[in-house]
């Protein structure tokens, strides 16, 4: 491989430095939203959302979809459980998501929080998740949460 600096060792150091800067800037952007590193969710097995995945809908297109429930369970474990509790059973840090209303009205509240998070008096209670994880992952999590619903 041709080395742009004409010096193999310096070329390699520069490459490593460039990679380091990229990693850092990515991390900072995410850390600014409340110290959480979101884990990417593979949603390729799920149908695209109409008219497109970037236009937010208010009701869950995956309600009752077995594949979505499966993906949602693991996406929740990786991205929400640290605050909302393992298996959606809250330890008290954040609301118990099993109590969210079922159906359309619960969907609307869910997607609002998922997309924008919650900031009160300048303090981040919950980081926004929509942009980082995407809409498909959000509705998959909601589909799973509905299977955990309880009224108590
Ligand atoms: C850093 C901790 C944290 C993480 C991570 C987090 N949340 Fe939250 N979430 C909160 C807190 C705290 C609240 C309460 C916000 C408030 O009272 O304003 C909340 C509120 C919510 C609500 C509204 C609940 C209600 O009863 O009003 C939903 C829905 C929700 N979160 C979904 C999620 C989902 C889905 C994920 C994962 C993709 C997630 N959250 C990740 C801390 C977190």
PDB file of C-alpha atoms and ligand atoms in Angstrom:
ATOM      1  CA  UNK A   1       0.000   0.000   0.000  1.00  0.00           C
ATOM      2  CA  UNK A   2       1.367   3.456  -0.901  1.00  0.00           C
ATOM      3  CA  UNK A   3       1.948   5.584   2.151  1.00  0.00           C
ATOM      4  CA  UNK A   4       0.926   9.256   1.746  1.00  0.00           C
ATOM      5  CA  UNK A   5       3.609  10.518   4.119  1.00  0.00           C
ATOM      6  CA  UNK A   6       6.317   8.385   2.539  1.00  0.00           C
ATOM      7  CA  UNK A   7       6.969   7.032   5.993  1.00  0.00           C
ATOM      8  CA  UNK A   8       5.197   3.836   6.974  1.00  0.00           C
ATOM      9  CA  UNK A   9       5.126   4.435  10.715  1.00  0.00           C
ATOM     10  CA  UNK A  10       3.889   8.026  10.609  1.00  0.00           C
ATOM     11  CA  UNK A  11       1.203   7.061   8.106  1.00  0.00           C
ATOM     12  CA  UNK A  12      -0.092   4.446  10.485  1.00  0.00           C
ATOM     13  CA  UNK A  13      -0.090   6.813  13.472  1.00  0.00           C
ATOM     14  CA  UNK A  14      -2.069   9.386  11.466  1.00  0.00           C
ATOM     15  CA  UNK A  15      -4.620   6.758  10.495  1.00  0.00           C
ATOM     16  CA  UNK A  16      -5.053   5.705  14.106  1.00  0.00           C
ATOM     17  CA  UNK A  17      -5.375   9.327  15.216  1.00  0.00           C
ATOM     18  CA  UNK A  18      -8.060   9.969  12.589  1.00  0.00           C
ATOM     19  CA  UNK A  19      -9.985   6.902  13.742  1.00  0.00           C
ATOM     20  CA  UNK A  20      -9.715   8.123  17.339  1.00  0.00           C
ATOM     21  CA  UNK A  21     -11.171  11.526  16.480  1.00  0.00           C
ATOM     22  CA  UNK A  22     -14.110   9.931  14.665  1.00  0.00           C
ATOM     23  CA  UNK A  23     -14.889   7.656  17.602  1.00  0.00           C
ATOM     24  CA  UNK A  24     -14.662  10.530  20.077  1.00  0.00           C
ATOM     25  CA  UNK A  25     -16.921  12.906  18.181  1.00  0.00           C
ATOM     26  CA  UNK A  26     -19.559  10.183  17.815  1.00  0.00           C
ATOM     27  CA  UNK A  27     -19.398   9.443  21.505  1.00  0.00           C
ATOM     28  CA  UNK A  28     -19.688  13.100  22.517  1.00  0.00           C
ATOM     29  CA  UNK A  29     -22.799  13.645  20.450  1.00  0.00           C
ATOM     30  CA  UNK A  30     -24.528  10.784  22.201  1.00  0.00           C
ATOM     31  CA  UNK A  31     -23.181  11.555  25.684  1.00  0.00           C
ATOM     32  CA  UNK A  32     -24.692  15.031  25.464  1.00  0.00           C
ATOM     33  CA  UNK A  33     -28.095  13.362  25.733  1.00  0.00           C
ATOM     34  CA  UNK A  34     -27.793  12.111  29.281  1.00  0.00           C
ATOM     35  CA  UNK A  35     -24.869   9.699  29.335  1.00  0.00           C
ATOM     36  CA  UNK A  36     -26.456   6.822  27.511  1.00  0.00           C
ATOM     37  CA  UNK A  37     -24.848   5.002  24.620  1.00  0.00           C
ATOM     38  CA  UNK A  38     -27.702   3.671  22.500  1.00  0.00           C
ATOM     39  CA  UNK A  39     -27.202   0.240  20.973  1.00  0.00           C
ATOM     40  CA  UNK A  40     -28.134  -0.031  17.312  1.00  0.00           C
ATOM     41  CA  UNK A  41     -31.114  -2.285  16.681  1.00  0.00           C
ATOM     42  CA  UNK A  42     -31.316  -4.498  13.597  1.00  0.00           C
ATOM     43  CA  UNK A  43     -34.836  -3.980  12.293  1.00  0.00           C
ATOM     44  CA  UNK A  44     -34.231  -5.185   8.731  1.00  0.00           C
ATOM     45  CA  UNK A  45     -36.612  -8.129   9.266  1.00  0.00           C
ATOM     46  CA  UNK A  46     -39.517  -5.733   9.889  1.00  0.00           C
ATOM     47  CA  UNK A  47     -41.672  -4.154   7.189  1.00  0.00           C
ATOM     48  CA  UNK A  48     -40.926  -0.507   6.424  1.00  0.00           C
ATOM     49  CA  UNK A  49     -43.256   2.093   7.869  1.00  0.00           C
ATOM     50  CA  UNK A  50     -45.532   3.940   5.446  1.00  0.00           C
ATOM     51  CA  UNK A  51     -45.032   6.395   3.847  1.00  0.00           C
ATOM     52  CA  UNK A  52     -41.414   6.093   5.038  1.00  0.00           C
ATOM     53  CA  UNK A  53     -39.408   5.267   8.147  1.00  0.00           C
ATOM     54  CA  UNK A  54     -38.583   8.911   8.884  1.00  0.00           C
ATOM     55  CA  UNK A  55     -42.166  10.141   8.963  1.00  0.00           C
ATOM     56  CA  UNK A  56     -43.388   9.520  12.485  1.00  0.00           C
ATOM     57  CA  UNK A  57     -46.762   7.857  12.815  1.00  0.00           C
ATOM     58  CA  UNK A  58     -48.806   7.962  16.027  1.00  0.00           C
ATOM     59  CA  UNK A  59     -50.065   4.384  16.194  1.00  0.00           C
ATOM     60  CA  UNK A  60     -48.067   1.183  16.282  1.00  0.00           C
ATOM     61  CA  UNK A  61     -47.905  -0.449  12.845  1.00  0.00           C
ATOM     62  CA  UNK A  62     -46.372  -3.569  14.484  1.00  0.00           C
ATOM     63  CA  UNK A  63     -48.943  -4.181  17.209  1.00  0.00           C
ATOM     64  CA  UNK A  64     -49.158  -7.949  17.754  1.00  0.00           C
ATOM     65  CA  UNK A  65     -46.388  -8.666  15.199  1.00  0.00           C
ATOM     66  CA  UNK A  66     -44.403 -11.644  16.582  1.00  0.00           C
ATOM     67  CA  UNK A  67     -41.123 -10.667  14.906  1.00  0.00           C
ATOM     68  CA  UNK A  68     -41.431  -7.091  16.170  1.00  0.00           C
ATOM     69  CA  UNK A  69     -42.117  -8.367  19.698  1.00  0.00           C
ATOM     70  CA  UNK A  70     -38.966 -10.484  19.567  1.00  0.00           C
ATOM     71  CA  UNK A  71     -36.801  -7.618  18.281  1.00  0.00           C
ATOM     72  CA  UNK A  72     -38.429  -5.206  20.720  1.00  0.00           C
ATOM     73  CA  UNK A  73     -37.612  -7.390  23.704  1.00  0.00           C
ATOM     74  CA  UNK A  74     -33.895  -7.292  23.026  1.00  0.00           C
ATOM     75  CA  UNK A  75     -33.894  -3.637  21.923  1.00  0.00           C
ATOM     76  CA  UNK A  76     -35.572  -2.762  25.220  1.00  0.00           C
ATOM     77  CA  UNK A  77     -32.993  -4.770  27.166  1.00  0.00           C
ATOM     78  CA  UNK A  78     -30.157  -2.916  25.485  1.00  0.00           C
ATOM     79  CA  UNK A  79     -31.547   0.601  25.540  1.00  0.00           C
ATOM     80  CA  UNK A  80     -34.242   1.075  28.136  1.00  0.00           C
ATOM     81  CA  UNK A  81     -33.762  -1.501  30.890  1.00  0.00           C
ATOM     82  CA  UNK A  82     -30.978   0.405  32.618  1.00  0.00           C
ATOM     83  CA  UNK A  83     -33.525   3.041  33.627  1.00  0.00           C
ATOM     84  CA  UNK A  84     -36.931   1.389  33.237  1.00  0.00           C
ATOM     85  CA  UNK A  85     -35.896  -1.970  34.706  1.00  0.00           C
ATOM     86  CA  UNK A  86     -35.216  -5.487  33.446  1.00  0.00           C
ATOM     87  CA  UNK A  87     -38.217  -7.091  31.783  1.00  0.00           C
ATOM     88  CA  UNK A  88     -39.974  -3.698  32.084  1.00  0.00           C
ATOM     89  CA  UNK A  89     -40.306  -4.044  35.860  1.00  0.00           C
ATOM     90  CA  UNK A  90     -39.263  -0.666  37.174  1.00  0.00           C
ATOM     91  CA  UNK A  91     -36.940  -0.456  40.130  1.00  0.00           C
ATOM     92  CA  UNK A  92     -38.180   3.066  40.776  1.00  0.00           C
ATOM     93  CA  UNK A  93     -35.696   5.219  38.796  1.00  0.00           C
ATOM     94  CA  UNK A  94     -38.105   5.705  35.902  1.00  0.00           C
ATOM     95  CA  UNK A  95     -41.803   4.975  35.307  1.00  0.00           C
ATOM     96  CA  UNK A  96     -42.949   1.361  35.009  1.00  0.00           C
ATOM     97  CA  UNK A  97     -43.702   0.969  31.313  1.00  0.00           C
ATOM     98  CA  UNK A  98     -46.000  -2.021  31.892  1.00  0.00           C
ATOM     99  CA  UNK A  99     -48.544   0.513  33.098  1.00  0.00           C
ATOM    100  CA  UNK A 100     -48.721   2.408  29.801  1.00  0.00           C
ATOM    101  CA  UNK A 101     -52.201   2.339  28.357  1.00  0.00           C
ATOM    102  CA  UNK A 102     -52.811  -0.308  25.699  1.00  0.00           C
ATOM    103  CA  UNK A 103     -53.809   0.661  22.173  1.00  0.00           C
ATOM    104  CA  UNK A 104     -53.816   3.959  20.319  1.00  0.00           C
ATOM    105  CA  UNK A 105     -53.705   6.410  23.226  1.00  0.00           C
ATOM    106  CA  UNK A 106     -50.812   4.535  24.835  1.00  0.00           C
ATOM    107  CA  UNK A 107     -49.039   4.534  21.459  1.00  0.00           C
ATOM    108  CA  UNK A 108     -49.273   8.315  21.196  1.00  0.00           C
ATOM    109  CA  UNK A 109     -47.746   8.886  24.620  1.00  0.00           C
ATOM    110  CA  UNK A 110     -45.118   6.222  24.044  1.00  0.00           C
ATOM    111  CA  UNK A 111     -43.919   7.614  20.722  1.00  0.00           C
ATOM    112  CA  UNK A 112     -43.810  11.165  22.034  1.00  0.00           C
ATOM    113  CA  UNK A 113     -41.449  10.145  24.845  1.00  0.00           C
ATOM    114  CA  UNK A 114     -39.451   7.740  22.698  1.00  0.00           C
ATOM    115  CA  UNK A 115     -38.908  10.350  20.029  1.00  0.00           C
ATOM    116  CA  UNK A 116     -38.194  13.386  22.201  1.00  0.00           C
ATOM    117  CA  UNK A 117     -37.294  12.039  25.642  1.00  0.00           C
ATOM    118  CA  UNK A 118     -38.110  14.222  28.613  1.00  0.00           C
ATOM    119  CA  UNK A 119     -36.451  17.451  29.682  1.00  0.00           C
ATOM    120  CA  UNK A 120     -37.801  19.379  32.652  1.00  0.00           C
ATOM    121  CA  UNK A 121     -36.319  22.640  33.907  1.00  0.00           C
ATOM    122  CA  UNK A 122     -33.272  22.041  31.737  1.00  0.00           C
ATOM    123  CA  UNK A 123     -32.594  18.617  33.252  1.00  0.00           C
ATOM    124  CA  UNK A 124     -32.626  15.523  31.038  1.00  0.00           C
ATOM    125  CA  UNK A 125     -34.872  12.915  32.652  1.00  0.00           C
ATOM    126  CA  UNK A 126     -34.852  10.750  29.595  1.00  0.00           C
ATOM    127  CA  UNK A 127     -32.691  11.190  26.483  1.00  0.00           C
ATOM    128  CA  UNK A 128     -34.441  11.337  23.085  1.00  0.00           C
ATOM    129  CA  UNK A 129     -34.223   7.960  21.368  1.00  0.00           C
ATOM    130  CA  UNK A 130     -36.011   8.470  18.072  1.00  0.00           C
ATOM    131  CA  UNK A 131     -33.228   9.883  15.986  1.00  0.00           C
ATOM    132  CA  UNK A 132     -30.579   7.457  17.180  1.00  0.00           C
ATOM    133  CA  UNK A 133     -32.513   4.183  17.242  1.00  0.00           C
ATOM    134  CA  UNK A 134     -35.093   4.960  14.586  1.00  0.00           C
ATOM    135  CA  UNK A 135     -38.839   4.608  14.348  1.00  0.00           C
ATOM    136  CA  UNK A 136     -38.908   0.887  13.499  1.00  0.00           C
ATOM    137  CA  UNK A 137     -37.033  -0.009  16.702  1.00  0.00           C
ATOM    138  CA  UNK A 138     -39.361   2.204  18.733  1.00  0.00           C
ATOM    139  CA  UNK A 139     -42.519   0.487  17.554  1.00  0.00           C
ATOM    140  CA  UNK A 140     -40.910  -2.915  18.030  1.00  0.00           C
ATOM    141  CA  UNK A 141     -40.230  -2.007  21.663  1.00  0.00           C
ATOM    142  CA  UNK A 142     -43.787  -0.776  22.064  1.00  0.00           C
ATOM    143  CA  UNK A 143     -45.119  -4.048  20.573  1.00  0.00           C
ATOM    144  CA  UNK A 144     -43.128  -5.979  23.158  1.00  0.00           C
ATOM    145  CA  UNK A 145     -44.183  -3.671  26.004  1.00  0.00           C
ATOM    146  CA  UNK A 146     -47.843  -4.322  25.240  1.00  0.00           C
ATOM    147  CA  UNK A 147     -47.243  -8.029  25.905  1.00  0.00           C
ATOM    148  CA  UNK A 148     -45.981  -7.047  29.398  1.00  0.00           C
ATOM    149  CA  UNK A 149     -48.888  -4.762  30.213  1.00  0.00           C
ATOM    150  CA  UNK A 150     -50.380  -4.803  33.687  1.00  0.00           C
ATOM    151  CA  UNK A 151     -52.956  -2.577  35.397  1.00  0.00           C
ATOM    152  CA  UNK A 152     -51.548  -2.782  38.891  1.00  0.00           C
TER     153      UNK A 152
HETATM  154  C1  LIG B   1     -31.444   7.513  31.246  1.00  0.00           C
HETATM  155  C2  LIG B   1     -32.609   6.819  31.730  1.00  0.00           C
HETATM  156  C3  LIG B   1     -33.647   6.437  30.709  1.00  0.00           C
HETATM  157  C4  LIG B   1     -33.490   5.659  29.593  1.00  0.00           C
HETATM  158  C5  LIG B   1     -32.224   5.028  29.060  1.00  0.00           C
HETATM  159  C6  LIG B   1     -34.806   5.539  29.022  1.00  0.00           C
HETATM  160  N1  LIG B   1     -35.717   6.222  29.752  1.00  0.00           N
HETATM  161 FE1  LIG B   1     -37.710   6.409  29.371  1.00  0.00          FE
HETATM  162  N2  LIG B   1     -37.914   7.639  30.942  1.00  0.00           N
HETATM  163  C7  LIG B   1     -36.941   7.939  31.860  1.00  0.00           C
HETATM  164  C8  LIG B   1     -37.482   8.826  32.884  1.00  0.00           C
HETATM  165  C9  LIG B   1     -36.725   9.375  34.071  1.00  0.00           C
HETATM  166  C10 LIG B   1     -38.833   9.043  32.541  1.00  0.00           C
HETATM  167  C11 LIG B   1     -39.830   9.963  33.256  1.00  0.00           C
HETATM  168  C12 LIG B   1     -39.741  11.314  32.582  1.00  0.00           C
HETATM  169  C13 LIG B   1     -40.487  12.374  33.309  1.00  0.00           C
HETATM  170  O1  LIG B   1     -41.037  12.108  34.395  1.00  0.00           O
HETATM  171  O2  LIG B   1     -40.531  13.501  32.785  1.00  0.00           O
HETATM  172  C14 LIG B   1     -39.079   8.268  31.326  1.00  0.00           C
HETATM  173  C15 LIG B   1     -40.301   8.199  30.691  1.00  0.00           C
HETATM  174  C16 LIG B   1     -40.594   7.351  29.650  1.00  0.00           C
HETATM  175  C17 LIG B   1     -41.912   7.153  29.083  1.00  0.00           C
HETATM  176  C18 LIG B   1     -43.201   7.804  29.582  1.00  0.00           C
HETATM  177  C19 LIG B   1     -43.712   6.926  30.724  1.00  0.00           C
HETATM  178  C20 LIG B   1     -44.851   7.477  31.500  1.00  0.00           C
HETATM  179  O3  LIG B   1     -45.463   6.699  32.258  1.00  0.00           O
HETATM  180  O4  LIG B   1     -45.135   8.665  31.402  1.00  0.00           O
HETATM  181  C21 LIG B   1     -41.786   6.257  28.075  1.00  0.00           C
HETATM  182  C22 LIG B   1     -42.882   5.711  27.172  1.00  0.00           C
HETATM  183  C23 LIG B   1     -40.388   5.876  28.014  1.00  0.00           C
HETATM  184  N3  LIG B   1     -39.697   6.560  28.984  1.00  0.00           N
HETATM  185  C24 LIG B   1     -39.860   4.962  27.116  1.00  0.00           C
HETATM  186  C25 LIG B   1     -38.517   4.627  27.043  1.00  0.00           C
HETATM  187  C26 LIG B   1     -37.980   3.684  26.082  1.00  0.00           C
HETATM  188  C27 LIG B   1     -38.801   2.926  25.072  1.00  0.00           C
HETATM  189  C28 LIG B   1     -36.629   3.649  26.290  1.00  0.00           C
HETATM  190  C29 LIG B   1     -35.590   2.876  25.526  1.00  0.00           C
HETATM  191  C30 LIG B   1     -35.588   3.034  24.089  1.00  0.00           C
HETATM  192  C31 LIG B   1     -36.333   4.557  27.387  1.00  0.00           C
HETATM  193  N4  LIG B   1     -37.504   5.131  27.816  1.00  0.00           N
HETATM  194  C32 LIG B   1     -35.053   4.789  27.883  1.00  0.00           C
HETATM  195  C33 LIG B   1     -35.631   7.521  31.819  1.00  0.00           C
HETATM  196  C34 LIG B   1     -35.061   6.775  30.807  1.00  0.00           C
END
